[in-house]
mmCIF file of C-alpha atoms in Angstrom:
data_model
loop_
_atom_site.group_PDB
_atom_site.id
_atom_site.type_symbol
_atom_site.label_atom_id
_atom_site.label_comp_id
_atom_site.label_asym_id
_atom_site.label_seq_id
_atom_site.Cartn_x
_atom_site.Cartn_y
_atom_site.Cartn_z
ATOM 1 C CA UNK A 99 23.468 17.754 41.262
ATOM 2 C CA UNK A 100 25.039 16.504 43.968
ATOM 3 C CA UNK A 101 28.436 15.789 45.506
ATOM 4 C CA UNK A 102 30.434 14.144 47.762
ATOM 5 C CA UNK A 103 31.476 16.657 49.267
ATOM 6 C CA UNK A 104 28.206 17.948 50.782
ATOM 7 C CA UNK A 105 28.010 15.002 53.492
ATOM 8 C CA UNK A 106 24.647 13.434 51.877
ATOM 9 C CA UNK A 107 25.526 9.039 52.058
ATOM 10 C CA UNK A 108 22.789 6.741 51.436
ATOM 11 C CA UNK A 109 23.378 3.551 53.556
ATOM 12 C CA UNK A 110 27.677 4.556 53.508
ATOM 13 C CA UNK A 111 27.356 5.162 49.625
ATOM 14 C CA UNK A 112 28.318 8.603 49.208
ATOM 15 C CA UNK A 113 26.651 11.133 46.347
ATOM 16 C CA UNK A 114 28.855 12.030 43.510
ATOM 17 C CA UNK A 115 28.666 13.723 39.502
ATOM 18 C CA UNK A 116 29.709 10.460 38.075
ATOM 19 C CA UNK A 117 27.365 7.809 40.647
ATOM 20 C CA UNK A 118 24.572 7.285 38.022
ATOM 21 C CA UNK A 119 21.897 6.236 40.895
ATOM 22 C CA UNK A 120 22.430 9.705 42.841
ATOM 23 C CA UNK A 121 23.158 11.712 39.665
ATOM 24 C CA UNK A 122 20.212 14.046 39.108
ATOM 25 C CA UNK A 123 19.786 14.661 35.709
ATOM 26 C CA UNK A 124 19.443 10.278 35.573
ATOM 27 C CA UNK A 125 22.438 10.140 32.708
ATOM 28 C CA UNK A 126 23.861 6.804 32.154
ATOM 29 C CA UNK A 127 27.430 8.100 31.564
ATOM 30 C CA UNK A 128 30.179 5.788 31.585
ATOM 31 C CA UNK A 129 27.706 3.007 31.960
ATOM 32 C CA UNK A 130 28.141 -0.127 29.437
ATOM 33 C CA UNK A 131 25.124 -2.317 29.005
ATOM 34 C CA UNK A 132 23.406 -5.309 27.442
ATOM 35 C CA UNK A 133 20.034 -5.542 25.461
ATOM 36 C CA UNK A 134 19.236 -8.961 24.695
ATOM 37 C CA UNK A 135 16.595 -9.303 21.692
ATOM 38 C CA UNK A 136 17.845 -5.614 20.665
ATOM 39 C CA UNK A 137 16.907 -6.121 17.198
ATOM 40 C CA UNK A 138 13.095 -6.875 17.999
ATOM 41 C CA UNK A 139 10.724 -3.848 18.066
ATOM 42 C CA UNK A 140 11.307 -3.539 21.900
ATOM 43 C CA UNK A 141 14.706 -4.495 22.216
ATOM 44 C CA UNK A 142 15.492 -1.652 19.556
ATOM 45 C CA UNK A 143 13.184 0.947 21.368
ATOM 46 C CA UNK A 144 15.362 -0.046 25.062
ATOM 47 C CA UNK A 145 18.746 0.443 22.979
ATOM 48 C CA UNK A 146 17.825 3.674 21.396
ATOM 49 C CA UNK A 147 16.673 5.349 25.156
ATOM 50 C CA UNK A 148 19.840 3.962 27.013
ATOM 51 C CA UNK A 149 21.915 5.496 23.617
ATOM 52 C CA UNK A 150 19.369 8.757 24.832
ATOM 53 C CA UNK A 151 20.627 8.659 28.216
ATOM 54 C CA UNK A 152 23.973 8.579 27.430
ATOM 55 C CA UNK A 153 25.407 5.190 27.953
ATOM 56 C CA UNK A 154 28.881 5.009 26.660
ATOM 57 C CA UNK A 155 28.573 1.322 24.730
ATOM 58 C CA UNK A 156 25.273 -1.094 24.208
ATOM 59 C CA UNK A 157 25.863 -4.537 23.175
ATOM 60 C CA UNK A 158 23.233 -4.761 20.709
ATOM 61 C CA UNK A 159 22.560 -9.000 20.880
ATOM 62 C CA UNK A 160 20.279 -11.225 19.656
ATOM 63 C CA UNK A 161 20.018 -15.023 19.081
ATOM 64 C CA UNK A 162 19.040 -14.927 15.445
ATOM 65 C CA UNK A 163 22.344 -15.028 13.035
ATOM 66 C CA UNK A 164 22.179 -12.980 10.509
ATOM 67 C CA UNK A 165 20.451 -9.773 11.841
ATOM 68 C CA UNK A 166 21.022 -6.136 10.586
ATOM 69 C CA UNK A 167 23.313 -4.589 13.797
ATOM 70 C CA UNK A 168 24.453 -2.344 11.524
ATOM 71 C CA UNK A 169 21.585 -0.476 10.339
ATOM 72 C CA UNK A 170 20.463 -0.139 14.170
ATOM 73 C CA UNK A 171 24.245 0.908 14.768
ATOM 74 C CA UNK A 172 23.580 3.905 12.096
ATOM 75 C CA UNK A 173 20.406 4.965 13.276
ATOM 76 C CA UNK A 174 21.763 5.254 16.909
ATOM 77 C CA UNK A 175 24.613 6.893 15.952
ATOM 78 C CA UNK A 176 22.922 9.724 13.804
ATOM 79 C CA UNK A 177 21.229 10.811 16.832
ATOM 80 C CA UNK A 178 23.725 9.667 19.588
ATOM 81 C CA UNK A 179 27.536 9.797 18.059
ATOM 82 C CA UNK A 180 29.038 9.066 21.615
ATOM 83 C CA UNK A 181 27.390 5.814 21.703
ATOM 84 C CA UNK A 182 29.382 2.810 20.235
ATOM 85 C CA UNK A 183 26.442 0.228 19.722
ATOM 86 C CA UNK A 184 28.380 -3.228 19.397
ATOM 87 C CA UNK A 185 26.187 -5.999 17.840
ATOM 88 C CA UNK A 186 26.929 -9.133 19.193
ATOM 89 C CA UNK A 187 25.155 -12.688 18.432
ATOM 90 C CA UNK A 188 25.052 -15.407 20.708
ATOM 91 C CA UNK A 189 22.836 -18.123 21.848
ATOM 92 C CA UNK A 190 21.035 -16.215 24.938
ATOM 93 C CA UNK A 191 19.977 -19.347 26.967
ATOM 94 C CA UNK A 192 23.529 -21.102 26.570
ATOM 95 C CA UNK A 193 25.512 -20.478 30.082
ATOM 96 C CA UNK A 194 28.845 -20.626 28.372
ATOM 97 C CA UNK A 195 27.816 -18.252 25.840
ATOM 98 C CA UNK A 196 26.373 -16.227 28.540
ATOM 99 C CA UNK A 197 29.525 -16.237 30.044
ATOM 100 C CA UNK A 198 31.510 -14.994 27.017
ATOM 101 C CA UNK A 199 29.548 -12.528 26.377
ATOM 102 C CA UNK A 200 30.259 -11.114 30.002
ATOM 103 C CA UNK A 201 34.431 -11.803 29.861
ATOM 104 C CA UNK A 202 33.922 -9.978 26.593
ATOM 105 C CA UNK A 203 32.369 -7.335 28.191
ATOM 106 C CA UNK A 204 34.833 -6.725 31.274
ATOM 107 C CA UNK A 205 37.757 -7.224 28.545
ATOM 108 C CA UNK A 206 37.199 -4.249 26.471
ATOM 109 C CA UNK A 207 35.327 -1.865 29.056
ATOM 110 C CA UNK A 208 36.242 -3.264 32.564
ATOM 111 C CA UNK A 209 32.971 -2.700 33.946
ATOM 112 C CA UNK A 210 28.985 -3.809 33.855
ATOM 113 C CA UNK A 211 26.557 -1.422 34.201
ATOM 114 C CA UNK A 212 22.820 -2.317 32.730
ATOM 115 C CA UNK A 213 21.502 -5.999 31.643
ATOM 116 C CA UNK A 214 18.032 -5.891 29.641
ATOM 117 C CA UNK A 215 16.315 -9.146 28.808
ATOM 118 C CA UNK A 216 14.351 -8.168 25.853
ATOM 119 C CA UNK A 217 14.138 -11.522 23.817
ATOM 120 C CA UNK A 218 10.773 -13.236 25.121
ATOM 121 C CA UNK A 219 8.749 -15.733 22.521
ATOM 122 C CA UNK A 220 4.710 -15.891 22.794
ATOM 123 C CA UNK A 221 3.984 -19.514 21.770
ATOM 124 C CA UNK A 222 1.867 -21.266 20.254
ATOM 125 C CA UNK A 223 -1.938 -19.504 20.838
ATOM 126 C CA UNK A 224 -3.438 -23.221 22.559
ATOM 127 C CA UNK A 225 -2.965 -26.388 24.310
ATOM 128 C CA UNK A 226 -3.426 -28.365 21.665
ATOM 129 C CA UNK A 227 -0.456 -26.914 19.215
ATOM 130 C CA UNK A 228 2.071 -26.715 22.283
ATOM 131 C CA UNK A 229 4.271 -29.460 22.168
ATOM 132 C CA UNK A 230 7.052 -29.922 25.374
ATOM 133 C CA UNK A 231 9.800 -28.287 22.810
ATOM 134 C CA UNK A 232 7.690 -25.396 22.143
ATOM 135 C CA UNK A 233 6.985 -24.714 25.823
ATOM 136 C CA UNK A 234 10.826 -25.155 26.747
ATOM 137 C CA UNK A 235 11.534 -22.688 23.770
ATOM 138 C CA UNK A 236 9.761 -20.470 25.561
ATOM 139 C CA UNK A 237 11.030 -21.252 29.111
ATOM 140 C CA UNK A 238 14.530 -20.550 27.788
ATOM 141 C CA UNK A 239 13.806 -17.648 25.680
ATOM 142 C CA UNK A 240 11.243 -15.806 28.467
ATOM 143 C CA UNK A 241 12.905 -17.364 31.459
ATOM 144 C CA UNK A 242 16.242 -18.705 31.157
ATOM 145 C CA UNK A 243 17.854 -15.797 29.706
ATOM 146 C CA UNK A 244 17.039 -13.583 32.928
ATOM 147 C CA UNK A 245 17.983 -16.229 35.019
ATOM 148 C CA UNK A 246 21.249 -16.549 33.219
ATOM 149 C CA UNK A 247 21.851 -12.353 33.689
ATOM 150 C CA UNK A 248 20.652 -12.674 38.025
ATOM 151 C CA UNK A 249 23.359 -15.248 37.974
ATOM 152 C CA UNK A 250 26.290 -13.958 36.194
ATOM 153 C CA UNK A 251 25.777 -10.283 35.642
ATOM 154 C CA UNK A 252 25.967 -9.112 39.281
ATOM 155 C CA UNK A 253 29.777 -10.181 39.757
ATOM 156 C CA UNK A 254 30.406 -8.339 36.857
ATOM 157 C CA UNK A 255 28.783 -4.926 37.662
ATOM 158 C CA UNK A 256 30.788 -4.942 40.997
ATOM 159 C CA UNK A 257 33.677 -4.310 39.398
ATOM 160 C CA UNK A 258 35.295 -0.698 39.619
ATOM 161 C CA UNK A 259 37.457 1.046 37.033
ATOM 162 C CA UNK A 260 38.935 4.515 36.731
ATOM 163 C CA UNK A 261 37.503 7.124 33.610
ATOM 164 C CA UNK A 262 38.162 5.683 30.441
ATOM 165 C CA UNK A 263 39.072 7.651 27.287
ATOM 166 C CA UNK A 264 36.428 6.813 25.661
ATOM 167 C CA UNK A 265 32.880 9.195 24.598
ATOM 168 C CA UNK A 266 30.844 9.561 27.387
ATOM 169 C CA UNK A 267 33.497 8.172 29.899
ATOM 170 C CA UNK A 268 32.943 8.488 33.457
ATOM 171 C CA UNK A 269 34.903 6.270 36.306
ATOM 172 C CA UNK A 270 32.916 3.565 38.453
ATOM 173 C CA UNK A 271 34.036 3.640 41.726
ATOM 174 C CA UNK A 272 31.128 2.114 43.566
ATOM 175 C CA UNK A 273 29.582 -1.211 42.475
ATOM 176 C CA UNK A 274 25.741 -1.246 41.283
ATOM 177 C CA UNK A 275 24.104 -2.023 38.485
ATOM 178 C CA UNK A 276 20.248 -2.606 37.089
ATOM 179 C CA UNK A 277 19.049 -5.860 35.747
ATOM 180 C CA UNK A 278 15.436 -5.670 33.575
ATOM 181 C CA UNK A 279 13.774 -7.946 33.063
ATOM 182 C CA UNK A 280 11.144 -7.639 29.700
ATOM 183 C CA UNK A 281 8.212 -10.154 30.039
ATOM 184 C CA UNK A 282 4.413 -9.394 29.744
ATOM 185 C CA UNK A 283 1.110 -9.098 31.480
ATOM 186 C CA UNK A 284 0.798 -12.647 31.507
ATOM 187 C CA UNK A 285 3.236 -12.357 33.989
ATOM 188 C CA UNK A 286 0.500 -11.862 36.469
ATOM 189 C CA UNK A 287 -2.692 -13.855 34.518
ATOM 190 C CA UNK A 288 -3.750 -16.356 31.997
ATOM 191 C CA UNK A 289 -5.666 -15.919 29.128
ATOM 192 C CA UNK A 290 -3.766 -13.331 26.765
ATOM 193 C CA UNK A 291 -2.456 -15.968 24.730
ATOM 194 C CA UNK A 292 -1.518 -19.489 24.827
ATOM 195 C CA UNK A 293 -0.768 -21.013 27.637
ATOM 196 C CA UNK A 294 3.513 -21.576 27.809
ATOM 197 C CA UNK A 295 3.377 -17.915 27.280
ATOM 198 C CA UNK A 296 1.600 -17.492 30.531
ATOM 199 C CA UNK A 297 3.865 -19.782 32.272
ATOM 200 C CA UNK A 298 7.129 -19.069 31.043
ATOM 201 C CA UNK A 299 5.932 -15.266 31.771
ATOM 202 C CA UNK A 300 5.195 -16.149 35.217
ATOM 203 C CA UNK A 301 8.764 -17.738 35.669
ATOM 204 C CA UNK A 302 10.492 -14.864 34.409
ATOM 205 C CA UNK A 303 8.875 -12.310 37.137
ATOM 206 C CA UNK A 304 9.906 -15.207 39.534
ATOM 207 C CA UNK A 305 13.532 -14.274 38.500
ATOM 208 C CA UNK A 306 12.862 -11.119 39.634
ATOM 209 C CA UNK A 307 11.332 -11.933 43.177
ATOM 210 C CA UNK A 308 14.121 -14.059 43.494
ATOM 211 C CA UNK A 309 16.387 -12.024 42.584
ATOM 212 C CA UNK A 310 16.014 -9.082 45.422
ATOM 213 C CA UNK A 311 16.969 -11.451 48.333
ATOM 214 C CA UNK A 312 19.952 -12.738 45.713
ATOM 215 C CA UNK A 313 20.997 -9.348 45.258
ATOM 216 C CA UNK A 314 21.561 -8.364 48.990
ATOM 217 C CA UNK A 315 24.606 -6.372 49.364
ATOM 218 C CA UNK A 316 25.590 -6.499 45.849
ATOM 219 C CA UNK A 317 24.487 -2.936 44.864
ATOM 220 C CA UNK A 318 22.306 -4.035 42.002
ATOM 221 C CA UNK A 319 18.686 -3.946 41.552
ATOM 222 C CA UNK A 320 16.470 -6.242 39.467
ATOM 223 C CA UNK A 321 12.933 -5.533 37.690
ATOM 224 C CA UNK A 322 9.999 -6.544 35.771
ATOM 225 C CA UNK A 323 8.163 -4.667 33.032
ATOM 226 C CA UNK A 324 5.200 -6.265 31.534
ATOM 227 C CA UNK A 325 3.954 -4.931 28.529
ATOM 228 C CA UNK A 326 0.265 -5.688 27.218
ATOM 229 C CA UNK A 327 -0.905 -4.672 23.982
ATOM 230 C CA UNK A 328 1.948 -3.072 21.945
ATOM 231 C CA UNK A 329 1.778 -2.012 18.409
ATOM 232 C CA UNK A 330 5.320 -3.660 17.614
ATOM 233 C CA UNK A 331 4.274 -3.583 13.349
ATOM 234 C CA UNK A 332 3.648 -6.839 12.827
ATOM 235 C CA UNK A 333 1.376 -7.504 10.052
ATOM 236 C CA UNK A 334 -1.095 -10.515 10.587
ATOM 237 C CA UNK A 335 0.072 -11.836 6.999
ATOM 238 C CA UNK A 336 3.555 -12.456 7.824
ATOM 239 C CA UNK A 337 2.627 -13.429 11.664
ATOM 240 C CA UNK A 338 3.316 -16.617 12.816
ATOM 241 C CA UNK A 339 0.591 -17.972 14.314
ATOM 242 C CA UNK A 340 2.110 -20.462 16.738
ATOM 243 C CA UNK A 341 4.634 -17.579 17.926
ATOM 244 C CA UNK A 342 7.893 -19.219 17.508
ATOM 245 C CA UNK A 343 9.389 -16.013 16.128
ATOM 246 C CA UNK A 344 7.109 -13.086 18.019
ATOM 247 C CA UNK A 345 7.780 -11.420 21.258
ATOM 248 C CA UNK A 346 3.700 -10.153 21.430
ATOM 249 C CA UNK A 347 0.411 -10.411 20.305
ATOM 250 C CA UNK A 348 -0.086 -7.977 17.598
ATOM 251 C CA UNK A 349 -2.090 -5.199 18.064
ATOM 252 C CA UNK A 350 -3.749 -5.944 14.944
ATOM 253 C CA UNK A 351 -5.013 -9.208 16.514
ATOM 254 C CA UNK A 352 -7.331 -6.636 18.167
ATOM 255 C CA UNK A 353 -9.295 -4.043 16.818
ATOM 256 C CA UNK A 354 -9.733 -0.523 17.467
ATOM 257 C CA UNK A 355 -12.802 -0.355 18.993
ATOM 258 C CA UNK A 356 -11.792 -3.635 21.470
ATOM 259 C CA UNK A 357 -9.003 -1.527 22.269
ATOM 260 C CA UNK A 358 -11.327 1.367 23.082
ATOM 261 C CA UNK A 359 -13.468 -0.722 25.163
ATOM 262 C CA UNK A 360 -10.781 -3.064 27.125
ATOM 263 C CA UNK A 361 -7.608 -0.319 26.864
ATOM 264 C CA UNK A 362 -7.948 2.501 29.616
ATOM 265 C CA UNK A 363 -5.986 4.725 27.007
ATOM 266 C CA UNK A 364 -8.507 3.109 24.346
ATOM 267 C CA UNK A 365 -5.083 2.029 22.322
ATOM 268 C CA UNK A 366 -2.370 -0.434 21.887
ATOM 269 C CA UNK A 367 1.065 1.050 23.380
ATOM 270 C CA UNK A 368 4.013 1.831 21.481
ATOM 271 C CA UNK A 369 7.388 0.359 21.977
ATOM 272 C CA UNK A 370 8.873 3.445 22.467
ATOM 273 C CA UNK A 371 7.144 3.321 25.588
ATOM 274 C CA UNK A 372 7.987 0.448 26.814
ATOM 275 C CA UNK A 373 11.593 1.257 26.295
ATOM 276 C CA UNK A 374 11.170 4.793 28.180
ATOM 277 C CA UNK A 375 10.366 2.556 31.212
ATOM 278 C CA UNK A 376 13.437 0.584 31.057
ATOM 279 C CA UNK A 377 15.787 3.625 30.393
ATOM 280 C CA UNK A 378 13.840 4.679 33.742
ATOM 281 C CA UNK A 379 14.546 1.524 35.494
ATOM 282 C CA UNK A 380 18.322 1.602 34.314
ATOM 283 C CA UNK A 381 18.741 5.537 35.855
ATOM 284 C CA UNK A 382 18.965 7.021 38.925
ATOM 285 C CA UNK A 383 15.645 7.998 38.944
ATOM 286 C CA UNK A 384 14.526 4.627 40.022
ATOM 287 C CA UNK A 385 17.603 4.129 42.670
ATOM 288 C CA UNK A 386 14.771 2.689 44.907
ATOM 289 C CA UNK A 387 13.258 0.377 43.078
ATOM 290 C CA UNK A 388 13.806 -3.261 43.263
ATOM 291 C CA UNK A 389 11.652 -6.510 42.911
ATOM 292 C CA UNK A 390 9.135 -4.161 40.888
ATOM 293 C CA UNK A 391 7.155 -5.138 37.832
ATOM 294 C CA UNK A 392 5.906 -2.072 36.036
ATOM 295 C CA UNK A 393 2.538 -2.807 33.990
ATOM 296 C CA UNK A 394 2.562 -0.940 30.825
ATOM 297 C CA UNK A 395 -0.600 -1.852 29.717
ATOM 298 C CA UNK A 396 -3.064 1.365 29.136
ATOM 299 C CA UNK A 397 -4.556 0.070 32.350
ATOM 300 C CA UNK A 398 -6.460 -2.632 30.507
ATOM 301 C CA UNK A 399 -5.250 -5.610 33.239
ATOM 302 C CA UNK A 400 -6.833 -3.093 36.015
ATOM 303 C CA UNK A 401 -9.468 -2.217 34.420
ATOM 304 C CA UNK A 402 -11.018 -5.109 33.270
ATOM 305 C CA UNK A 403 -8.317 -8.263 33.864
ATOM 306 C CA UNK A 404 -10.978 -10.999 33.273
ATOM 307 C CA UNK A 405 -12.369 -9.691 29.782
ATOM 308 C CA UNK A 406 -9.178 -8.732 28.422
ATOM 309 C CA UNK A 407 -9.274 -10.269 24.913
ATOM 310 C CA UNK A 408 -6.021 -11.281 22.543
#
């Protein structure tokens, strides 16, 4: 690891033990962060890697009332004690409750390390069923809510504070900070579902692009990760077909040997894997990546992007 003290500086930011982006060994000490949607499938997955990595505090949220934070709290906690997991519920594509949330935030920490949009909706599956509500449900679920964390969370993670006495405290003296955004492969192309999931997809990697001219000189780096078919246990009975209440497809909407044929891995992904990505994209290990959006698809959209079949 690295120090200070051996002259290294990246663009007059010097190395250090406690700089996550230059650290090494890509620990998230000290860091605080936000997972939106952290009680879906993926949003759990994201909270349980940045808990692996060693973030001192995870605002668990979600939109839904009602939701379970404390059973997610326990199983984090069993593996990670030094990981306070605070669930929070609030209406992710309200700008005042945006805006709590963050005052919250800087209130008990004093500082803003890691903001995860993990709370995308697929739609309705056709034209036909998607009324204007339903496509500006999804605009605001897929969309809005990264929009609303390019906007507000970069003040916030250029704020410094001194080591805490808290578990896995470590001081902030240098601002950065890494916004993620989760969307999908029809981020890129139509035709893996209905068609507001394409476009509020779409819109949502445009925060992104945006988002690296925005972020000039603020020390904080925005991505994409689109995942494609992802086993996320969600049994066709209880599926709702016009996906108001689903992130993804299913991967039981296709079967095994369609996966095998279309999948270059010849299965639907996990969403383990898709939160390994983001703790990735929240570490130093991706310090120089910005404006990105990793597929994590098996290779299906490269291998055959025309023929890929939901």
């Amino acid at each position: 690891m690295t120090t200070a003290s051996n002259g290294h500086d990246h663009n007059g930011i010097s190395d250090s033990d406690h700089f996550s982006p230059y650290r090494s060994d890509g620990k998230l000490y000290g860091f605080v962060c936000v997972v939106t949607g952290a009680t879906q499938p993926i949003g759990k997955a994201i909270t349980h890697e940045l808990a692996a990595h060693g973030a001192a505090c995870i605002y668990a949220c979600t939109s839904t009332p009602g939701e379970d934070y404390q059973q997610l709290a326990d199983e984090i906690n069993k593996l990670h004690p030094n990981t306070k997991i605070i669930g929070y519920p609030y209406k992710l594509t309200a700008e005042e409750d945006t805006l709590g949330l963050v005052d919250d935030v800087l209130n008990a920490w004093g500082r803003l390390d890691v903001w995860v949009t993990s709370s995308g909706l697929l739609g309705p599956p056709s034209i036909a069923d998607t009324s204007p509500a339903d496509l500006m449900k999804c605009f605001e679920a897929n969309s809005m809510a990264p929009f609303f964390a390019l906007k507000y969370a970069p003040p916030a993670m250029a704020k410094t504070t001194s080591k805490g006495s808290y578990p896995n405290a470590a001081p902030k003296d240098q601002k950065y900070g890494s916004i993620v955004v989760v969307s999908s492969v029809a981020s890129t192309y139509g035709g893996c579902w209905g068609p507001c999931f394409t476009m509020s997809s779409h819109a949502a990697l445009g925060v992104v692009r945006a988002g690296v001219a925005v972020l000039k000189g603020t020390g904080v780096r925005i991505n994409c990760i689109s995942p494609g078919q992802i086993d996320i246990g969600v049994d066709l009975k209880g599926f709702d077909m016009r996906g108001m209440n689903s992130q993804l497809p299913p991967s039981t909407l296709q079967e095994e040997e369609a996966q095998k044929k279309h999948i270059g891995l010849e299965r639907a992904g996990l969403a383990q894997e898709v939160g390994r990505v983001a703790g990735f994209l929240a570490s130093g290990f991706s310090s120089y990546i910005t404006g990105a959006n990793l597929v994590v698809d098996g290779g299906a959209s490269t291998m055959n992007p025309m023929t890929l079949p939901i």
